[in-house]
Amino acid sequence: MIKFKLKTTHFSFPSNQLFVLFHPKTTKQFNIKIGSSLKNLETEKTFHVIESELIEPDFVYLPQDVADDLMLKEGQSLSFLATSHSTITDLVHKQIRKESLTKKDFENLITAVNSYSFVPEQLAAFGMGLELVGLTDEETALMAEAIYTASQVLDLSVDAPIVDKHSIGGIAGNRITPIIVPIIAAAGIYIPKVSTRAITSSAGSIDCVELFMPTDLTLEEMREVVLKTNGCIVDGEHVELGKAADILIKSLSPLKLDPKPFLVASILAKKKAASSEFVLIDLPTGKLAKVADKKEARILANLFTTIGMKLGMYVECVVSPGDRPIGHLIGPALEAKDALMVLENNPNASEDLKKKALALSGLIFEMTKRTSTNRGVDLAKSILESGKALEKLKEIITAQGGDPSVTSEVIPTAPYSDVIKAEKEDVVYNLDSVAITAIARAAGAPQDPLAGIELLVDRGDHIRPQQALFKIYSSSETRLSEAVQRSYVRPPVILEKMVLDVIRPRETSHFELS
């Protein structure tokens, strides 16, 4: 154990991790390695070591805001113990040797992750091991249980069913959460929805919902809203249910790793932490989606249902179309507007978005025995068309601190836009969800909530010359121009082709025409 007097500094570090600063003379004297971790005994927090010659030797330095948050005072004596990164390294080597991972292995992993006792390379190696070696069903359940056990838990203690739905994403639009939550809540079923922001897509549920109500609630505030209204839509980053899973997701996303066992374990651990008893998982399936075909979807669905049972939850999975966007408005504000239009029974709302929201709501009603088989959609439709869903959303908005008078008409529109038109008469063969997302992100989404793309045609439409195909929105003229250029590189509207490709011989010298 080593002790130092605390000094504070106005240095700041934009990171989830905590840092302490030492002068190089101090690290050399006490054999402290840069990048290593020290556990502070006063706060039970783990800090990562960095050096600076701009500070004095023989002291430990903390950013002023961190010291304030931890209620530490300048001049206070702090005790530190060196911590080891061996936990995750040992796991990686077990993966390499293809040895079984135990309950203790996963408990140690989650403890290390929650305390930030790791370096990014270790989690990257562990994630690669998950991708290449995988986990058995038993190991997946153990990982989920470890994430849940180390998490905060939403305690509702109610008699009515507690449900949740989750989409694994991968397609543009699909903003059904703001529609499903009030439909289910209006039926007297509890649905504590914890959502996220976009990572690789053009909008996440929180990016959209925060345009008409606050989502940064604490866990206790979330509980109060759910008990009062039966539902909520809150930002997972604030309530920290399954915090370790979020840390792992952020570490793996730059590598574009999304190992299926971890996907299942993290989703279901969070649902259990939210006290969910019934969970509906949406698996968009198609060539350009995260799940390529029905065979792969069934394998993943069986894993979800199996691990759900091991965790004490009833889980059903629905295989939905993932070969095209859901909804014709893509981007945070546009998707918020579309969802509100569905709830308002506006005839201009996206019909496919409405149908999917009703279909999934119906399945939730059926799995909770609120209706008989094949009658769930009827109940969902009656709640939506009667205005009860919209009324329930306004209750939730009020409880979360928003303005219940919000309508689709008041959702702001970007100041700049451009319409792309057809060059000739043709037929729309398909809509490219990947291209749509790329264009919306090029326009600034999700950081620019007003950026996005409006689809003006659908599959099978016969189009004429100069007919509008889609409209791009942005708050920046420069970003708008970039998005327009990108739309020509990979068009979001795929027109019908009689010839898909031409393959020619690599060597043609022997067939030269005279």
Short mmCIF file of C-alpha atoms in Angstrom, two decimals:
data_model
loop_
_atom_site.label_atom_id
_atom_site.label_comp_id
_atom_site.label_asym_id
_atom_site.label_seq_id
_atom_site.Cartn_x
_atom_site.Cartn_y
_atom_site.Cartn_z
CA MET A 1 0.00 0.00 0.00
CA ILE A 2 1.23 3.51 -0.83
CA LYS A 3 -0.03 6.84 0.47
CA PHE A 4 -0.02 10.32 -1.06
CA LYS A 5 -1.43 13.71 -0.22
CA LEU A 6 -4.10 14.86 -2.65
CA LYS A 7 -3.83 17.89 -4.87
CA THR A 8 -6.46 18.88 -7.43
CA THR A 9 -6.02 20.09 -10.97
CA HIS A 10 -8.23 21.60 -13.64
CA PHE A 11 -7.10 18.98 -16.16
CA SER A 12 -10.08 17.03 -17.48
CA PHE A 13 -10.37 13.68 -19.22
CA PRO A 14 -13.31 12.89 -21.57
CA SER A 15 -13.70 9.25 -20.58
CA ASN A 16 -15.76 6.84 -18.48
CA GLN A 17 -12.58 5.85 -16.69
CA LEU A 18 -10.99 7.57 -13.69
CA PHE A 19 -7.42 8.84 -13.84
CA VAL A 20 -4.78 9.93 -11.32
CA LEU A 21 -1.74 11.99 -12.23
CA PHE A 22 1.78 11.59 -10.87
CA HIS A 23 5.04 13.33 -11.63
CA PRO A 24 7.52 10.99 -13.45
CA LYS A 25 9.83 11.14 -10.41
CA THR A 26 7.02 9.76 -8.23
CA THR A 27 6.15 6.90 -10.59
CA LYS A 28 9.83 5.96 -10.81
CA GLN A 29 10.33 6.15 -7.03
CA PHE A 30 7.36 3.91 -6.25
CA ASN A 31 7.66 1.71 -9.37
CA ILE A 32 4.21 2.74 -10.66
CA LYS A 33 3.71 1.92 -14.33
CA ILE A 34 1.93 4.32 -16.69
CA GLY A 35 -1.42 2.81 -17.70
CA SER A 36 -1.54 0.55 -14.66
CA SER A 37 -4.41 0.63 -12.18
CA LEU A 38 -4.46 1.72 -8.55
CA LYS A 39 -7.34 1.02 -6.21
CA ASN A 40 -8.11 3.83 -3.77
CA LEU A 41 -9.12 2.46 -0.38
CA GLU A 42 -11.05 5.56 0.71
CA THR A 43 -13.46 5.49 -2.24
CA GLU A 44 -13.13 1.85 -3.40
CA LYS A 45 -12.61 3.28 -6.90
CA THR A 46 -10.02 2.10 -9.41
CA PHE A 47 -7.92 4.76 -11.14
CA HIS A 48 -5.65 4.57 -14.18
CA VAL A 49 -2.19 6.11 -13.92
CA ILE A 50 -0.89 8.86 -16.20
CA GLU A 51 2.13 11.13 -15.87
CA SER A 52 2.71 14.86 -16.19
CA GLU A 53 5.79 16.97 -15.64
CA LEU A 54 3.56 20.00 -15.08
CA ILE A 55 2.73 18.89 -11.54
CA GLU A 56 4.76 18.50 -8.35
CA PRO A 57 6.43 15.23 -7.27
CA ASP A 58 5.30 13.31 -4.16
CA PHE A 59 1.60 14.12 -4.58
CA VAL A 60 -1.33 12.41 -6.26
CA TYR A 61 -3.43 14.66 -8.49
CA LEU A 62 -7.11 14.35 -9.35
CA PRO A 63 -9.26 16.55 -11.62
CA GLN A 64 -11.21 18.99 -9.45
CA ASP A 65 -14.60 17.75 -10.69
CA VAL A 66 -13.69 14.13 -9.90
CA ALA A 67 -12.50 15.06 -6.41
CA ASP A 68 -15.74 16.94 -5.82
CA ASP A 69 -17.87 14.00 -7.03
CA LEU A 70 -16.00 11.63 -4.70
CA MET A 71 -16.09 14.16 -1.83
CA LEU A 72 -12.30 14.24 -1.51
CA LYS A 73 -10.53 17.33 -0.16
CA GLU A 74 -7.20 18.81 -1.18
CA GLY A 75 -4.51 17.84 1.33
CA GLN A 76 -6.34 14.63 2.29
CA SER A 77 -4.18 11.52 2.58
CA LEU A 78 -5.16 8.81 0.10
CA SER A 79 -4.14 5.14 0.19
CA PHE A 80 -3.66 3.07 -2.95
CA LEU A 81 -3.16 -0.58 -3.79
CA ALA A 82 -1.86 -1.82 -7.13
CA THR A 83 -4.47 -3.88 -9.01
CA SER A 84 -3.85 -6.54 -11.59
CA HIS A 85 -5.24 -6.85 -15.11
CA SER A 86 -4.65 -10.61 -14.99
CA THR A 87 -8.37 -11.47 -14.63
CA ILE A 88 -9.31 -10.72 -18.23
CA THR A 89 -5.96 -11.90 -19.56
CA ASP A 90 -6.50 -15.27 -17.90
CA LEU A 91 -9.96 -15.47 -19.50
CA VAL A 92 -8.51 -14.76 -22.94
CA HIS A 93 -5.95 -17.54 -22.52
CA LYS A 94 -8.71 -19.94 -21.44
CA GLN A 95 -10.56 -18.99 -24.64
CA ILE A 96 -7.45 -19.69 -26.70
CA ARG A 97 -7.12 -23.12 -25.05
CA LYS A 98 -10.87 -23.65 -25.61
CA GLU A 99 -11.42 -24.37 -21.93
CA SER A 100 -14.82 -23.98 -20.31
CA LEU A 101 -15.44 -20.67 -18.53
CA THR A 102 -16.85 -20.95 -15.02
CA LYS A 103 -19.29 -18.91 -12.96
CA LYS A 104 -16.31 -17.46 -11.07
CA ASP A 105 -14.62 -16.50 -14.35
CA PHE A 106 -17.62 -14.42 -15.39
CA GLU A 107 -18.05 -12.90 -11.93
CA ASN A 108 -14.39 -11.83 -11.99
CA LEU A 109 -14.79 -10.47 -15.52
CA ILE A 110 -17.81 -8.33 -14.63
CA THR A 111 -16.16 -7.10 -11.41
CA ALA A 112 -13.10 -6.03 -13.43
CA VAL A 113 -15.26 -4.34 -16.08
CA ASN A 114 -17.43 -2.46 -13.57
CA SER A 115 -14.35 -1.17 -11.75
CA TYR A 116 -12.57 -0.35 -15.05
CA SER A 117 -9.71 -2.64 -14.06
CA PHE A 118 -8.72 -3.35 -17.64
CA VAL A 119 -7.01 -1.89 -20.66
CA PRO A 120 -8.99 -1.66 -23.94
CA GLU A 121 -6.83 -4.25 -25.68
CA GLN A 122 -7.91 -6.90 -23.17
CA LEU A 123 -11.61 -6.41 -23.83
CA ALA A 124 -10.91 -6.38 -27.57
CA ALA A 125 -9.13 -9.74 -27.25
CA PHE A 126 -11.94 -11.14 -25.11
CA GLY A 127 -14.52 -9.95 -27.65
CA MET A 128 -12.56 -11.54 -30.48
CA GLY A 129 -12.55 -14.78 -28.50
CA LEU A 130 -16.34 -14.58 -28.14
CA GLU A 131 -16.63 -14.04 -31.90
CA LEU A 132 -14.29 -16.89 -32.87
CA VAL A 133 -14.76 -19.48 -30.11
CA GLY A 134 -18.22 -18.55 -28.85
CA LEU A 135 -19.87 -19.71 -25.63
CA THR A 136 -21.96 -22.72 -24.74
CA ASP A 137 -25.55 -22.13 -23.66
CA GLU A 138 -24.49 -22.71 -20.06
CA GLU A 139 -21.64 -20.19 -20.35
CA THR A 140 -23.98 -17.64 -21.97
CA ALA A 141 -26.40 -18.03 -19.06
CA LEU A 142 -23.54 -17.66 -16.55
CA MET A 143 -22.41 -14.44 -18.25
CA ALA A 144 -25.95 -13.05 -18.22
CA GLU A 145 -26.34 -13.95 -14.55
CA ALA A 146 -23.01 -12.26 -13.69
CA ILE A 147 -24.04 -9.03 -15.47
CA TYR A 148 -27.42 -9.08 -13.70
CA THR A 149 -26.03 -9.89 -10.24
CA ALA A 150 -23.59 -6.96 -10.40
CA SER A 151 -26.30 -4.56 -11.64
CA GLN A 152 -28.74 -2.24 -9.98
CA VAL A 153 -32.26 -3.69 -10.10
CA LEU A 154 -35.58 -1.96 -10.71
CA ASP A 155 -37.88 -3.16 -7.91
CA LEU A 156 -41.53 -2.68 -8.87
CA SER A 157 -43.27 -5.28 -6.66
CA VAL A 158 -46.55 -5.21 -8.62
CA ASP A 159 -49.20 -7.85 -9.30
CA ALA A 160 -49.70 -7.15 -13.02
CA PRO A 161 -47.35 -8.59 -15.69
CA ILE A 162 -44.05 -6.77 -16.35
CA VAL A 163 -43.02 -6.97 -20.00
CA ASP A 164 -40.42 -5.63 -22.38
CA LYS A 165 -39.60 -5.76 -26.05
CA HIS A 166 -36.23 -5.41 -27.72
CA SER A 167 -35.10 -5.19 -31.34
CA ILE A 168 -31.55 -6.22 -32.17
CA GLY A 169 -31.57 -3.44 -34.79
CA GLY A 170 -29.69 -3.36 -38.06
CA ILE A 171 -32.34 -1.70 -40.24
CA ALA A 172 -33.23 1.94 -40.84
CA GLY A 173 -36.29 3.37 -39.10
CA ASN A 174 -38.16 0.71 -37.09
CA ARG A 175 -39.08 3.28 -34.40
CA ILE A 176 -41.81 1.22 -32.77
CA THR A 177 -40.86 1.72 -29.09
CA PRO A 178 -42.71 5.08 -28.67
CA ILE A 179 -45.79 3.38 -30.14
CA ILE A 180 -45.70 0.03 -28.34
CA VAL A 181 -44.98 1.40 -24.84
CA PRO A 182 -48.19 3.47 -24.56
CA ILE A 183 -50.31 0.74 -26.21
CA ILE A 184 -49.15 -1.85 -23.67
CA ALA A 185 -49.28 0.54 -20.71
CA ALA A 186 -52.83 1.61 -21.64
CA ALA A 187 -53.89 -2.03 -21.25
CA GLY A 188 -52.75 -2.11 -17.61
CA ILE A 189 -49.51 -4.02 -18.26
CA TYR A 190 -46.22 -2.64 -16.91
CA ILE A 191 -43.52 -1.92 -19.51
CA PRO A 192 -40.40 -0.25 -18.03
CA LYS A 193 -38.55 0.47 -21.29
CA VAL A 194 -34.83 1.20 -21.09
CA SER A 195 -33.50 2.32 -24.46
CA THR A 196 -30.24 3.53 -25.99
CA ARG A 197 -28.80 6.04 -28.39
CA ALA A 198 -27.57 5.16 -31.86
CA ILE A 199 -24.09 3.70 -32.18
CA THR A 200 -23.87 2.84 -35.88
CA SER A 201 -27.42 3.68 -37.03
CA SER A 202 -28.94 7.05 -37.88
CA ALA A 203 -31.15 7.16 -34.78
CA GLY A 204 -31.76 5.27 -31.55
CA SER A 205 -34.95 5.33 -29.52
CA ILE A 206 -33.50 7.86 -27.05
CA ASP A 207 -32.31 10.15 -29.89
CA CYS A 208 -35.94 10.31 -31.02
CA VAL A 209 -37.89 10.28 -27.76
CA GLU A 210 -35.82 13.03 -26.10
CA LEU A 211 -37.22 15.41 -28.70
CA PHE A 212 -40.57 15.34 -26.90
CA MET A 213 -39.70 14.35 -23.32
CA PRO A 214 -36.70 14.04 -20.96
CA THR A 215 -35.19 10.56 -20.80
CA ASP A 216 -32.28 11.14 -18.37
CA LEU A 217 -34.11 9.79 -15.32
CA THR A 218 -32.49 8.14 -12.31
CA LEU A 219 -33.49 4.61 -11.38
CA GLU A 220 -35.77 5.87 -8.58
CA GLU A 221 -37.38 8.44 -10.91
CA MET A 222 -37.91 5.68 -13.46
CA ARG A 223 -39.61 3.54 -10.82
CA GLU A 224 -41.95 6.39 -9.83
CA VAL A 225 -42.95 7.01 -13.46
CA VAL A 226 -43.66 3.30 -14.12
CA LEU A 227 -45.73 2.89 -10.94
CA LYS A 228 -47.72 5.99 -11.86
CA THR A 229 -48.28 5.36 -15.58
CA ASN A 230 -47.43 1.66 -16.17
CA GLY A 231 -44.66 2.60 -18.60
CA CYS A 232 -41.64 4.75 -19.39
CA ILE A 233 -38.91 5.27 -21.99
CA VAL A 234 -35.60 6.14 -20.31
CA ASP A 235 -31.93 6.36 -21.24
CA GLY A 236 -30.03 3.26 -20.17
CA GLU A 237 -26.86 5.29 -19.67
CA HIS A 238 -28.49 7.05 -16.70
CA VAL A 239 -30.27 4.19 -14.93
CA GLU A 240 -27.26 1.88 -15.44
CA LEU A 241 -29.13 -1.42 -15.54
CA GLY A 242 -26.53 -3.97 -16.65
CA LYS A 243 -23.77 -1.34 -16.59
CA ALA A 244 -21.03 -3.91 -17.36
CA ALA A 245 -22.76 -4.81 -20.63
CA ASP A 246 -22.75 -1.16 -21.72
CA ILE A 247 -19.01 -0.88 -21.01
CA LEU A 248 -18.32 -4.03 -23.01
CA ILE A 249 -20.51 -2.85 -25.91
CA LYS A 250 -18.62 0.46 -26.12
CA SER A 251 -15.31 -1.39 -26.08
CA LEU A 252 -16.30 -3.80 -28.87
CA SER A 253 -18.21 -1.43 -31.17
CA PRO A 254 -15.10 0.26 -32.73
CA LEU A 255 -14.03 -3.22 -33.87
CA LYS A 256 -17.53 -3.86 -35.29
CA LEU A 257 -17.76 -6.97 -33.13
CA ASP A 258 -21.21 -8.19 -32.13
CA PRO A 259 -20.75 -11.78 -30.90
CA LYS A 260 -24.13 -13.49 -30.60
CA PRO A 261 -23.60 -15.07 -27.14
CA PHE A 262 -22.75 -11.66 -25.67
CA LEU A 263 -25.65 -10.05 -27.55
CA VAL A 264 -28.06 -12.49 -25.90
CA ALA A 265 -26.44 -12.34 -22.45
CA SER A 266 -26.33 -8.54 -22.31
CA ILE A 267 -29.91 -8.01 -23.55
CA LEU A 268 -31.47 -10.56 -21.22
CA ALA A 269 -29.41 -9.48 -18.19
CA LYS A 270 -30.73 -5.95 -18.65
CA LYS A 271 -34.30 -7.18 -19.02
CA LYS A 272 -34.01 -9.19 -15.81
CA ALA A 273 -32.52 -6.15 -14.05
CA ALA A 274 -35.65 -4.23 -15.13
CA SER A 275 -37.76 -6.95 -13.44
CA SER A 276 -39.23 -8.11 -16.76
CA GLU A 277 -41.12 -11.39 -16.64
CA PHE A 278 -42.13 -11.55 -20.32
CA VAL A 279 -39.80 -10.41 -23.12
CA LEU A 280 -40.43 -10.16 -26.87
CA ILE A 281 -37.30 -10.06 -29.03
CA ASP A 282 -37.53 -8.65 -32.57
CA LEU A 283 -35.05 -10.21 -35.02
CA PRO A 284 -35.06 -8.23 -38.30
CA THR A 285 -33.84 -10.73 -40.89
CA GLY A 286 -32.56 -10.15 -44.40
CA LYS A 287 -29.49 -9.96 -46.58
CA LEU A 288 -28.32 -6.60 -45.22
CA ALA A 289 -29.56 -7.04 -41.62
CA LYS A 290 -27.63 -8.36 -38.60
CA VAL A 291 -29.35 -11.72 -39.14
CA ALA A 292 -28.97 -12.89 -42.72
CA ASP A 293 -31.65 -15.58 -43.10
CA LYS A 294 -34.41 -17.52 -41.32
CA LYS A 295 -32.07 -20.38 -40.41
CA GLU A 296 -29.71 -18.05 -38.57
CA ALA A 297 -32.71 -16.26 -37.02
CA ARG A 298 -34.09 -19.55 -35.62
CA ILE A 299 -30.70 -20.45 -34.10
CA LEU A 300 -30.48 -17.04 -32.41
CA ALA A 301 -34.13 -17.18 -31.33
CA ASN A 302 -33.60 -20.58 -29.69
CA LEU A 303 -30.62 -19.16 -27.80
CA PHE A 304 -32.72 -16.23 -26.56
CA THR A 305 -35.56 -18.46 -25.40
CA THR A 306 -33.20 -20.97 -23.75
CA ILE A 307 -31.20 -18.37 -21.83
CA GLY A 308 -34.40 -16.55 -20.92
CA MET A 309 -35.76 -19.70 -19.27
CA LYS A 310 -32.49 -20.17 -17.35
CA LEU A 311 -32.87 -16.60 -16.03
CA GLY A 312 -36.50 -17.13 -15.04
CA MET A 313 -38.08 -15.13 -17.88
CA TYR A 314 -40.52 -16.15 -20.60
CA VAL A 315 -38.98 -15.04 -23.92
CA GLU A 316 -40.53 -15.17 -27.38
CA CYS A 317 -38.81 -14.09 -30.59
CA VAL A 318 -40.33 -12.73 -33.77
CA VAL A 319 -38.55 -12.92 -37.13
CA SER A 320 -39.41 -9.72 -38.99
CA PRO A 321 -38.44 -8.32 -42.43
CA GLY A 322 -34.94 -6.87 -42.33
CA ASP A 323 -34.36 -6.36 -46.04
CA ARG A 324 -35.79 -2.83 -46.09
CA PRO A 325 -36.43 0.13 -43.78
CA ILE A 326 -39.52 0.27 -41.56
CA GLY A 327 -41.15 3.68 -41.91
CA HIS A 328 -40.54 6.33 -44.57
CA LEU A 329 -38.98 8.94 -42.25
CA ILE A 330 -35.39 8.19 -41.14
CA GLY A 331 -33.47 10.28 -38.58
CA PRO A 332 -34.18 11.34 -34.96
CA ALA A 333 -36.71 14.15 -35.51
CA LEU A 334 -38.26 12.51 -38.56
CA GLU A 335 -38.76 9.21 -36.75
CA ALA A 336 -40.18 11.00 -33.70
CA LYS A 337 -42.65 12.74 -36.02
CA ASP A 338 -43.60 9.44 -37.68
CA ALA A 339 -44.20 7.68 -34.35
CA LEU A 340 -46.38 10.55 -33.11
CA MET A 341 -48.36 10.51 -36.36
CA VAL A 342 -49.09 6.80 -35.85
CA LEU A 343 -50.37 7.51 -32.32
CA GLU A 344 -52.43 10.45 -33.64
CA ASN A 345 -54.00 8.15 -36.28
CA ASN A 346 -52.70 10.53 -38.92
CA PRO A 347 -53.29 9.11 -42.43
CA ASN A 348 -49.81 10.33 -43.47
CA ALA A 349 -48.08 8.08 -40.92
CA SER A 350 -46.00 5.16 -42.22
CA GLU A 351 -48.35 2.22 -42.64
CA ASP A 352 -45.63 -0.43 -42.22
CA LEU A 353 -44.47 1.19 -38.97
CA LYS A 354 -48.04 1.11 -37.66
CA LYS A 355 -48.59 -2.51 -38.73
CA LYS A 356 -45.38 -3.71 -37.10
CA ALA A 357 -46.11 -1.86 -33.84
CA LEU A 358 -49.60 -3.41 -33.73
CA ALA A 359 -48.28 -6.89 -34.58
CA LEU A 360 -45.68 -6.84 -31.79
CA SER A 361 -48.10 -5.29 -29.29
CA GLY A 362 -50.56 -8.05 -30.16
CA LEU A 363 -47.96 -10.74 -29.48
CA ILE A 364 -47.24 -9.21 -26.07
CA PHE A 365 -50.97 -9.28 -25.24
CA GLU A 366 -51.11 -12.92 -26.28
CA MET A 367 -47.97 -14.02 -24.39
CA THR A 368 -49.30 -12.40 -21.20
CA LYS A 369 -52.73 -14.06 -21.73
CA ARG A 370 -54.44 -10.67 -22.00
CA THR A 371 -56.12 -12.03 -25.13
CA SER A 372 -56.45 -15.41 -26.81
CA THR A 373 -54.18 -16.48 -29.67
CA ASN A 374 -54.54 -14.39 -32.85
CA ARG A 375 -56.66 -11.75 -31.09
CA GLY A 376 -53.84 -9.57 -29.74
CA VAL A 377 -53.68 -7.29 -32.78
CA ASP A 378 -57.39 -6.55 -32.43
CA LEU A 379 -56.87 -5.30 -28.86
CA ALA A 380 -53.79 -3.28 -29.85
CA LYS A 381 -55.66 -1.73 -32.78
CA SER A 382 -58.63 -0.76 -30.62
CA ILE A 383 -56.34 0.93 -28.07
CA LEU A 384 -54.53 2.84 -30.83
CA GLU A 385 -57.60 3.88 -32.83
CA SER A 386 -59.59 4.91 -29.73
CA GLY A 387 -56.88 7.45 -28.80
CA LYS A 388 -56.08 5.65 -25.53
CA ALA A 389 -52.46 5.03 -26.62
CA LEU A 390 -51.91 8.72 -27.37
CA GLU A 391 -53.53 9.65 -24.06
CA LYS A 392 -51.22 7.21 -22.25
CA LEU A 393 -48.15 8.64 -24.00
CA LYS A 394 -49.12 12.11 -22.80
CA GLU A 395 -49.35 10.73 -19.24
CA ILE A 396 -45.86 9.29 -19.57
CA ILE A 397 -44.52 12.53 -21.07
CA THR A 398 -45.96 14.49 -18.13
CA ALA A 399 -44.53 12.06 -15.57
CA GLN A 400 -41.09 12.24 -17.18
CA GLY A 401 -41.13 16.05 -17.12
CA GLY A 402 -42.11 16.81 -20.70
CA ASP A 403 -44.85 18.90 -22.33
CA PRO A 404 -47.93 16.71 -22.98
CA SER A 405 -49.26 19.15 -25.58
CA VAL A 406 -46.58 18.01 -28.05
CA THR A 407 -47.83 16.88 -31.47
CA SER A 408 -46.19 15.67 -34.66
CA GLU A 409 -46.71 19.15 -36.09
CA VAL A 410 -44.35 20.82 -33.59
CA ILE A 411 -41.40 18.48 -34.16
CA PRO A 412 -38.81 20.78 -35.81
CA THR A 413 -37.63 20.41 -39.40
CA ALA A 414 -34.08 20.94 -40.68
CA PRO A 415 -33.39 24.31 -42.35
CA TYR A 416 -31.77 22.72 -45.42
CA SER A 417 -33.07 19.98 -47.69
CA ASP A 418 -32.67 18.62 -51.20
CA VAL A 419 -34.95 16.39 -53.29
CA ILE A 420 -33.46 13.68 -55.50
CA LYS A 421 -35.55 12.87 -58.60
CA ALA A 422 -35.77 9.98 -61.06
CA GLU A 423 -33.94 10.37 -64.36
CA LYS A 424 -36.27 8.12 -66.34
CA GLU A 425 -39.36 5.96 -66.16
CA ASP A 426 -38.72 2.87 -64.04
CA VAL A 427 -39.95 0.54 -61.27
CA VAL A 428 -38.69 0.56 -57.66
CA TYR A 429 -37.19 -2.88 -57.00
CA ASN A 430 -36.13 -2.32 -53.37
CA LEU A 431 -35.00 0.19 -50.74
CA ASP A 432 -31.42 -0.17 -49.46
CA SER A 433 -31.47 0.16 -45.66
CA VAL A 434 -27.66 0.36 -45.43
CA ALA A 435 -27.49 3.16 -48.01
CA ILE A 436 -30.34 5.02 -46.28
CA THR A 437 -28.52 4.90 -42.94
CA ALA A 438 -25.25 6.03 -44.54
CA ILE A 439 -26.94 9.01 -46.21
CA ALA A 440 -28.73 10.05 -43.00
CA ARG A 441 -25.46 9.85 -41.06
CA ALA A 442 -23.64 11.81 -43.78
CA ALA A 443 -26.30 14.50 -43.36
CA GLY A 444 -25.44 14.67 -39.64
CA ALA A 445 -27.71 12.18 -37.89
CA PRO A 446 -27.92 11.30 -35.07
CA GLN A 447 -25.76 14.13 -33.64
CA ASP A 448 -27.84 16.55 -35.68
CA PRO A 449 -31.34 15.45 -34.61
CA LEU A 450 -32.96 17.23 -37.56
CA ALA A 451 -30.87 15.40 -40.17
CA GLY A 452 -32.26 12.43 -42.06
CA ILE A 453 -33.97 11.19 -45.17
CA GLU A 454 -37.62 11.00 -46.23
CA LEU A 455 -38.49 8.18 -48.62
CA LEU A 456 -41.06 9.29 -51.18
CA VAL A 457 -41.47 5.98 -53.06
CA ASP A 458 -41.87 2.34 -52.05
CA ARG A 459 -41.13 -1.09 -53.50
CA GLY A 460 -43.11 -1.85 -56.63
CA ASP A 461 -43.91 1.78 -57.40
CA HIS A 462 -43.92 2.76 -61.08
CA ILE A 463 -42.03 6.05 -61.35
CA ARG A 464 -41.94 8.62 -64.10
CA PRO A 465 -39.10 10.97 -65.16
CA GLN A 466 -38.40 13.76 -62.63
CA GLN A 467 -40.58 12.12 -59.98
CA ALA A 468 -39.24 12.76 -56.45
CA LEU A 469 -37.59 9.63 -54.99
CA PHE A 470 -36.36 10.88 -51.62
CA LYS A 471 -35.60 14.05 -49.70
CA ILE A 472 -32.48 14.65 -47.57
CA TYR A 473 -32.52 16.99 -44.54
CA SER A 474 -29.68 18.62 -42.62
CA SER A 475 -28.87 21.58 -40.38
CA SER A 476 -25.66 22.11 -42.37
CA GLU A 477 -25.39 23.01 -46.06
CA THR A 478 -22.01 21.28 -46.19
CA ARG A 479 -23.30 18.06 -44.65
CA LEU A 480 -26.32 18.17 -46.95
CA SER A 481 -24.04 18.39 -49.98
CA GLU A 482 -22.00 15.43 -48.71
CA ALA A 483 -25.15 13.38 -48.19
CA VAL A 484 -26.42 14.16 -51.69
CA GLN A 485 -23.09 13.06 -53.18
CA ARG A 486 -23.20 9.85 -51.16
CA SER A 487 -26.70 9.12 -52.46
CA TYR A 488 -25.29 8.90 -55.99
CA VAL A 489 -22.47 6.56 -54.93
CA ARG A 490 -24.90 4.05 -53.39
CA PRO A 491 -28.50 5.01 -54.18
CA PRO A 492 -31.04 4.21 -51.44
CA VAL A 493 -33.73 3.52 -54.05
CA ILE A 494 -32.86 0.46 -56.11
CA LEU A 495 -34.49 0.45 -59.52
CA GLU A 496 -35.53 -2.66 -61.39
CA LYS A 497 -32.79 -4.29 -63.45
CA MET A 498 -33.02 -7.05 -66.02
CA VAL A 499 -29.23 -7.51 -65.90
CA LEU A 500 -27.80 -7.62 -62.38
CA ASP A 501 -24.15 -8.06 -63.34
CA VAL A 502 -21.85 -9.00 -66.22
CA ILE A 503 -18.93 -11.41 -65.65
CA ARG A 504 -16.26 -11.46 -68.34
CA PRO A 505 -13.12 -13.58 -68.79
CA ARG A 506 -10.04 -12.25 -67.02
CA GLU A 507 -7.85 -12.99 -70.03
CA THR A 508 -9.20 -11.72 -73.36
CA SER A 509 -6.06 -11.46 -75.51
CA HIS A 510 -6.85 -14.69 -77.43
CA PHE A 511 -10.26 -13.38 -78.49
CA GLU A 512 -9.37 -10.03 -80.03
CA LEU A 513 -11.65 -9.03 -82.85
CA SER A 514 -9.99 -8.28 -86.16
#
